[in-house]
Coordinates of C-alpha atoms in Angstrom, one line a residue:
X1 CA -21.1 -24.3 17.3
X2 CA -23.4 -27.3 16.9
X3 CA -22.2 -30.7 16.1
X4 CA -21.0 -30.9 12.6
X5 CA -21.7 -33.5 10.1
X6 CA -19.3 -34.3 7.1
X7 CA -20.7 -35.9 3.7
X8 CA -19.4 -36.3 -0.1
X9 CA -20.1 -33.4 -2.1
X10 CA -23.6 -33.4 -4.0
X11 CA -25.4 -31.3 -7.0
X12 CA -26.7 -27.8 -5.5
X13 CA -23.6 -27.5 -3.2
X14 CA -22.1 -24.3 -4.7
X15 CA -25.1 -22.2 -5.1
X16 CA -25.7 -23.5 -1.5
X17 CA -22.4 -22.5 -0.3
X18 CA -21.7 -19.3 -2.2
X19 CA -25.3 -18.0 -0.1
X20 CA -23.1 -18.8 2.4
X21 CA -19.6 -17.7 1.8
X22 CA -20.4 -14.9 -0.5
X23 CA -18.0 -12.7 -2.9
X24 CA -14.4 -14.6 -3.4
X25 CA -11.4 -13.0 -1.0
X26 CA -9.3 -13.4 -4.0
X27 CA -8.3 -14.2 -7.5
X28 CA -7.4 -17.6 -6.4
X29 CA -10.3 -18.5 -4.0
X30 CA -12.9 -17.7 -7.2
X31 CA -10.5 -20.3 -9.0
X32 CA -10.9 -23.2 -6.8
X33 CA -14.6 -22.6 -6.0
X34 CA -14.9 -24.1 -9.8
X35 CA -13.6 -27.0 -8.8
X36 CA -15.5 -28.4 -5.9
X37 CA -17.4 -31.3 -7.3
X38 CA -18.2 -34.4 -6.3
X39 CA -15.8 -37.2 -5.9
X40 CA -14.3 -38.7 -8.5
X41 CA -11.9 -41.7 -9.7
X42 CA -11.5 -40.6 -13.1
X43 CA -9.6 -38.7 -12.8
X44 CA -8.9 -38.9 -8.9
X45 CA -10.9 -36.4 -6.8
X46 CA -12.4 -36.2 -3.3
X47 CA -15.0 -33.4 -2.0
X48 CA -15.9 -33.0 1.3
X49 CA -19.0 -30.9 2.8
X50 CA -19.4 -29.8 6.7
X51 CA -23.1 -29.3 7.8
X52 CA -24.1 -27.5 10.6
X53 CA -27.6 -28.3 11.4
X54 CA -28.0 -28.9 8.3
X55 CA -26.8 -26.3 6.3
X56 CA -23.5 -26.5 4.3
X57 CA -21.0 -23.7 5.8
X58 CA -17.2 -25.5 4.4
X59 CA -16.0 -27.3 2.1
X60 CA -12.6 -29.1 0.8
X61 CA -11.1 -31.0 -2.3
X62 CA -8.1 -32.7 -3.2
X63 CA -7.5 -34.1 -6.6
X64 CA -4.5 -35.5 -8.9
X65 CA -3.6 -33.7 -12.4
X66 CA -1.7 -35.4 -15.4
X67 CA 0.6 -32.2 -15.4
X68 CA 2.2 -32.2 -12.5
X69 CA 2.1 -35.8 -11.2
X70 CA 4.3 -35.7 -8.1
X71 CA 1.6 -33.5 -5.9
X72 CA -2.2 -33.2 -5.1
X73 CA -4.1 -29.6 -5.2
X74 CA -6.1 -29.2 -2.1
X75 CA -8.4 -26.3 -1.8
X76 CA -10.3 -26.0 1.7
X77 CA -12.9 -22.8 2.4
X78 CA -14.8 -22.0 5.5
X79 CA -17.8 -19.7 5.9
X80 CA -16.1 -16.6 8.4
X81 CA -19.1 -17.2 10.9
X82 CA -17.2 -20.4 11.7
X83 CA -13.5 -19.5 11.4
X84 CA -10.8 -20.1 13.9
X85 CA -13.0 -23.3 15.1
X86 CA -10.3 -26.1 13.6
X87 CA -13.3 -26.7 10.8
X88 CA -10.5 -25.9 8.1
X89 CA -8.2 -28.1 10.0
X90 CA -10.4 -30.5 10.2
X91 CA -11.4 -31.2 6.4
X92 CA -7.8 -30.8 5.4
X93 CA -7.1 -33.5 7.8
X94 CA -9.7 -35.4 5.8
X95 CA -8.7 -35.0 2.9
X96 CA -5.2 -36.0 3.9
X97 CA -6.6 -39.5 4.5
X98 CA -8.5 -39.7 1.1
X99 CA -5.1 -38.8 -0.1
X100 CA -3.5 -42.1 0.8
X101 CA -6.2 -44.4 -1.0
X102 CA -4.8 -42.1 -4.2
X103 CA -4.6 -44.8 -7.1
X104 CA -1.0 -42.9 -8.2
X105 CA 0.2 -43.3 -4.7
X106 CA 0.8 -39.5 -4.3
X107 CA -0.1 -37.7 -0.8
X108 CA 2.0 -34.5 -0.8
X109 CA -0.2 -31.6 -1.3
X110 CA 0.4 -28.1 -2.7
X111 CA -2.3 -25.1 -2.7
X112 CA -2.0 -21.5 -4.5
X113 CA -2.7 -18.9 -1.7
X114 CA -1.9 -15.0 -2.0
X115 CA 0.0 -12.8 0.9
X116 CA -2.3 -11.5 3.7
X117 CA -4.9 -13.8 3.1
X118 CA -6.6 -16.3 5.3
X119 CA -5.5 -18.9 3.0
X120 CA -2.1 -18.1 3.4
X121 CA -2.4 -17.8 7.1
X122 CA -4.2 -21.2 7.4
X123 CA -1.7 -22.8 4.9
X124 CA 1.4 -21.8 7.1
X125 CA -0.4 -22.4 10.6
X126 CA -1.2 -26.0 8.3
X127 CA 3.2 -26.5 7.6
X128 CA 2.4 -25.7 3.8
X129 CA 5.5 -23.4 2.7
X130 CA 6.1 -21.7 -0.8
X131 CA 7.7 -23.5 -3.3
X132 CA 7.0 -21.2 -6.1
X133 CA 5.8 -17.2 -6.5
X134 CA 4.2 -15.6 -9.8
X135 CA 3.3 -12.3 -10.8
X136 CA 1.5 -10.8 -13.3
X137 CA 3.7 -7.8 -14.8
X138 CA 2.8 -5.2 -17.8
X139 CA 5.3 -3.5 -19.6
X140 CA 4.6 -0.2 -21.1
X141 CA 5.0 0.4 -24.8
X142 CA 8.5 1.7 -25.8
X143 CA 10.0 -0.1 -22.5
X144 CA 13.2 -1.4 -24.3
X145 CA 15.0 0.1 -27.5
X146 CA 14.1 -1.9 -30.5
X147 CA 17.3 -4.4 -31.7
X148 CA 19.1 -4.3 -34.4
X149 CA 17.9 -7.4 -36.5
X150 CA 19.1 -6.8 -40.2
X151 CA 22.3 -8.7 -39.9
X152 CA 22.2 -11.7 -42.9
X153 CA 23.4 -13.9 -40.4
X154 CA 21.9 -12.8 -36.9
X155 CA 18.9 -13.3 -35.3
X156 CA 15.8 -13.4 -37.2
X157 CA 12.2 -12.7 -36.0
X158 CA 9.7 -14.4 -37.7
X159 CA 5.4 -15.0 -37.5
X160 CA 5.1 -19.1 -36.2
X161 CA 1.8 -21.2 -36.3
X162 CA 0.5 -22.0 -33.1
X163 CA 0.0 -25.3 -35.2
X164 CA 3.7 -26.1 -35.4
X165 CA 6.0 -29.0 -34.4
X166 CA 8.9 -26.4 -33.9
X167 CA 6.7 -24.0 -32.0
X168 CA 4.9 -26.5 -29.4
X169 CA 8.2 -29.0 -29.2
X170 CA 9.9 -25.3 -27.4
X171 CA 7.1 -24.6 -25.4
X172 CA 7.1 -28.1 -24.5
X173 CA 10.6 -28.1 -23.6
X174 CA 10.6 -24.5 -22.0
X175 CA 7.3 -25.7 -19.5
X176 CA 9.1 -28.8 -18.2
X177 CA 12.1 -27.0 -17.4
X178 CA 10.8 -24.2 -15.8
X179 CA 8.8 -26.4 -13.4
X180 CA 11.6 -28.5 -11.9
X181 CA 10.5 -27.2 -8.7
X182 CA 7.2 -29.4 -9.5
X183 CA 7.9 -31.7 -12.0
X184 CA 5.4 -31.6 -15.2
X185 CA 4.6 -34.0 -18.1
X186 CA 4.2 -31.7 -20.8
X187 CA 4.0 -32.9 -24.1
X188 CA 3.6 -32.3 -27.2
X189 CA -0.4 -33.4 -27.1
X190 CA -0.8 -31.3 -24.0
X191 CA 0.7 -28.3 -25.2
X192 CA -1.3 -28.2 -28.1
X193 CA -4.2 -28.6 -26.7
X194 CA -3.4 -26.7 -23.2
X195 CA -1.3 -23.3 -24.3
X196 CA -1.6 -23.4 -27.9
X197 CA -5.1 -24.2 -29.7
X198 CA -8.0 -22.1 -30.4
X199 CA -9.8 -23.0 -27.3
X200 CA -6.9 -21.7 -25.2
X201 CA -7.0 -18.1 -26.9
X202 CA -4.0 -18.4 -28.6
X203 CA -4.3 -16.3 -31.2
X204 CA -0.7 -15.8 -32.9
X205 CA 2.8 -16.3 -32.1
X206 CA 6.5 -15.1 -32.8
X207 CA 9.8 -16.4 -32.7
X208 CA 13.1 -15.1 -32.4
X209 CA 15.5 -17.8 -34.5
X210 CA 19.2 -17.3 -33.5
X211 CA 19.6 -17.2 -37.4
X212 CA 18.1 -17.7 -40.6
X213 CA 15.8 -21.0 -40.8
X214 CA 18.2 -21.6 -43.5
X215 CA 21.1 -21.4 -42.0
X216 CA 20.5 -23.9 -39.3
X217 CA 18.7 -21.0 -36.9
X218 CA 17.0 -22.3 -34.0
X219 CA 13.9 -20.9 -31.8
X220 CA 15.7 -18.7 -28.8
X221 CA 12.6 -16.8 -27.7
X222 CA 9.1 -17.0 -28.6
X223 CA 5.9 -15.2 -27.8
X224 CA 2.0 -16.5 -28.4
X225 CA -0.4 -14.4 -27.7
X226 CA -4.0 -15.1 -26.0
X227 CA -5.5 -11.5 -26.9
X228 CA -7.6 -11.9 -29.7
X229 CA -8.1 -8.2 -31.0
X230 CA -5.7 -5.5 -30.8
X231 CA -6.8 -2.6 -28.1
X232 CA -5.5 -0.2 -25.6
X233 CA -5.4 -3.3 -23.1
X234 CA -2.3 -4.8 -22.7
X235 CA -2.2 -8.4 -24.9
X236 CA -1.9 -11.2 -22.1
X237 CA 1.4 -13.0 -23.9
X238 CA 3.4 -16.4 -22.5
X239 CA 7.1 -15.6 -23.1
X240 CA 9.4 -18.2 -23.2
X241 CA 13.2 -18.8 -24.0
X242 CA 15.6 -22.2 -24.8
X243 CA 15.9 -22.7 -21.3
X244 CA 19.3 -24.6 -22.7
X245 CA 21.2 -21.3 -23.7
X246 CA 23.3 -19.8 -21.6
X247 CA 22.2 -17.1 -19.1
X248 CA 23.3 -14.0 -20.7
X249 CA 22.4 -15.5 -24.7
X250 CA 18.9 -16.3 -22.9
X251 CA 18.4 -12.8 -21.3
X252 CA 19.5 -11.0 -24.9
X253 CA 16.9 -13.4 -26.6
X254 CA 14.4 -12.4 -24.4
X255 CA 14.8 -8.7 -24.2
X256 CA 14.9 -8.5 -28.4
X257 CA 11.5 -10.1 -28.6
X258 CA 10.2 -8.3 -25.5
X259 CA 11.3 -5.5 -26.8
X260 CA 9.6 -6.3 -30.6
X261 CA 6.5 -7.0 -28.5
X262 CA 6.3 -3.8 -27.6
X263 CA 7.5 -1.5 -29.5
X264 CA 4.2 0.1 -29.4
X265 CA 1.9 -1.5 -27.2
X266 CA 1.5 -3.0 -24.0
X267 CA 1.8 -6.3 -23.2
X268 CA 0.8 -8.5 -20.0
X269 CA 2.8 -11.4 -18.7
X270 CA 2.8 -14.2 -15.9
X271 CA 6.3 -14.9 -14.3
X272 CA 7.3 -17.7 -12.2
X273 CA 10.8 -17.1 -10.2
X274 CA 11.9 -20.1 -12.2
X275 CA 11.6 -18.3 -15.4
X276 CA 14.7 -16.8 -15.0
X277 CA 15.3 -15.4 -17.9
X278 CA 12.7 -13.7 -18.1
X279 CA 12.5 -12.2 -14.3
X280 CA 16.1 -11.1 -15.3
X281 CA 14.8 -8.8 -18.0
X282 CA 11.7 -7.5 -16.1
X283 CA 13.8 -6.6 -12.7
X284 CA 15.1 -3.5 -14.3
X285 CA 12.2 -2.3 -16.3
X286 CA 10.3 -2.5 -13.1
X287 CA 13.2 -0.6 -11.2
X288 CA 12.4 2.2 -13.9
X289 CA 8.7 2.5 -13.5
X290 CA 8.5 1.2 -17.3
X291 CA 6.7 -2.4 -16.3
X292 CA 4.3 -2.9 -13.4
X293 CA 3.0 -5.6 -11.3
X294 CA -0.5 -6.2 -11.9
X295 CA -2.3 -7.3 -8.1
X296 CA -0.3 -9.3 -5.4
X297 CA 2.6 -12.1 -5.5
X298 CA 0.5 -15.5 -5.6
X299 CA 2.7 -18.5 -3.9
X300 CA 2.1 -22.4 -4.4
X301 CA 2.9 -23.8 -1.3
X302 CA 3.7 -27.2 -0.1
X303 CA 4.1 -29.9 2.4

């Protein structure tokens, strides 16, 4: 391999490159292709292009997100006709150094890389280890008996707007707790406008109150859906708990509104470990046959 030559990124990259690289390897590799672009410092992002005689065969970015303050997302991809050259190793090592001009001051780096891949290998030859799995699970219509929810004074289930202080302060809440393992800055603003406005999808939500509104009843569970019109498809759903219950009070709030949800259709769902609740819930129906995971385990990893 000819001497390589390293630049900033520029317009016409990525239809350059993807000649090059062709078809994605993965879910996660068509992801981070969108976000190759050139440098930036508002907000903070550096792109690096290797060139071999000219012609643009790798590439690597590592930028800073509101969200999740404490780390950078790196993304680095080499064409396969120059693998296993220390190109990868190269740009990361590049980028590790644009990391510490950072204006926040962060270097740490975290990447999303599924099993088997070369992304995962290079991440783990690279000392990047998981700090975080997620699947995608669907579970069948009928999984779970319906509850009993016609006690006065028990829980309630009830339609919410996607609009509403109640609604986006839990999701607030249940977001920054389930992502201890890298802190986030969700807030009300952000919620709104990242996981519950019309440009997100969200088309409709539910809650499960522990009791009337009336009588003091608070959100347990809740459920917004991003699936616009009802079909066979299962409806892609976030479900989320008051990560402040106990364990147990958690796992019943969450199986009465899973098992609401789906009471006749399918629904789709995205699981961190940390959502524990939830994972507690799913385990079994999985164990029956009655939920499935959709594709492989996806890991962040992490220096």
């Amino acid at each position: 391999m000819a001497e390589l030559n390293y630049r900033e990124w520029r317009d016409g990259d990525d239809l350059a490159l993807l000649e090059i690289w062709g078809d994605p390897e993965t879910t996660q590799v068509q992801h981070f292709r969108g976000v190759l672009r050139p440098s930036s410092d508002q907000p903070w992002s550096r792109c690096i292009v290797a060139e071999d005689q000219g012609i643009a065969v790798a590439a690597g970015v590592v930028y800073e997100t509101s969200l999740h303050p404490e780390r950078l997302w790196t993304y680095v991809e080499v064409a396969r006709d120059h693998r296993r050259a220390g190109l990868a190793s190269t740009l990361l090592g590049m980028l590790r150094k644009e990391a510490e001009q950072s204006p926040s001051g962060v270097t740490r780096l975290r990447a999303k890389v599924e099993p088997e891949s070369s992304g995962a290998g290079f991440a783990q030859a690279s000392g990047l280890t998981p700090i975080q799995t997620s699947r995608v699970i669907v579970v069948q219509p009928g999984a779970l008996p319906l509850p009993d929810l016609t006690e006065a004074d028990g829980p309630q289930l009830e339609e919410a707007a996607t609009g509403s202080v109640e609604l986006t302060t839990a999701v607030t809440d249940f977001y920054n707790s389930v992502h201890v393992w890298d802190r986030a800055d969700m807030t009300l603003g952000r919620a709104q406008q990242m996981l519950l406005s019309d440009a997100t999808g969200a088309s409709g939500a539910v809650v499960l109150r522990s009791a009337p509104r009336d009588k003091g009843g608070t959100i347990s569970a809740f459920a917004v859906s991003y699936t616009q019109e009802r079909t066979d498809a299962p409806a892609d759903v976030l479900l989320g708990y008051d990560t402040a219950l106990e364990p147990e009070t958690a796992q019943q709030a969450v199986r009465q509104l899973l098992a609401m949800l789906v009471h006749q259709y399918p629904v789709q769902l995205e699981v961190d470990e940390s959502m524990t609740a939830v994972v507690a819930v799913l385990e079994p129906l999985l164990a029956a046959g009655t939920a499935q995971q959709l594709g492989p385990v996806t890991s962040i990893v992490s220096d």
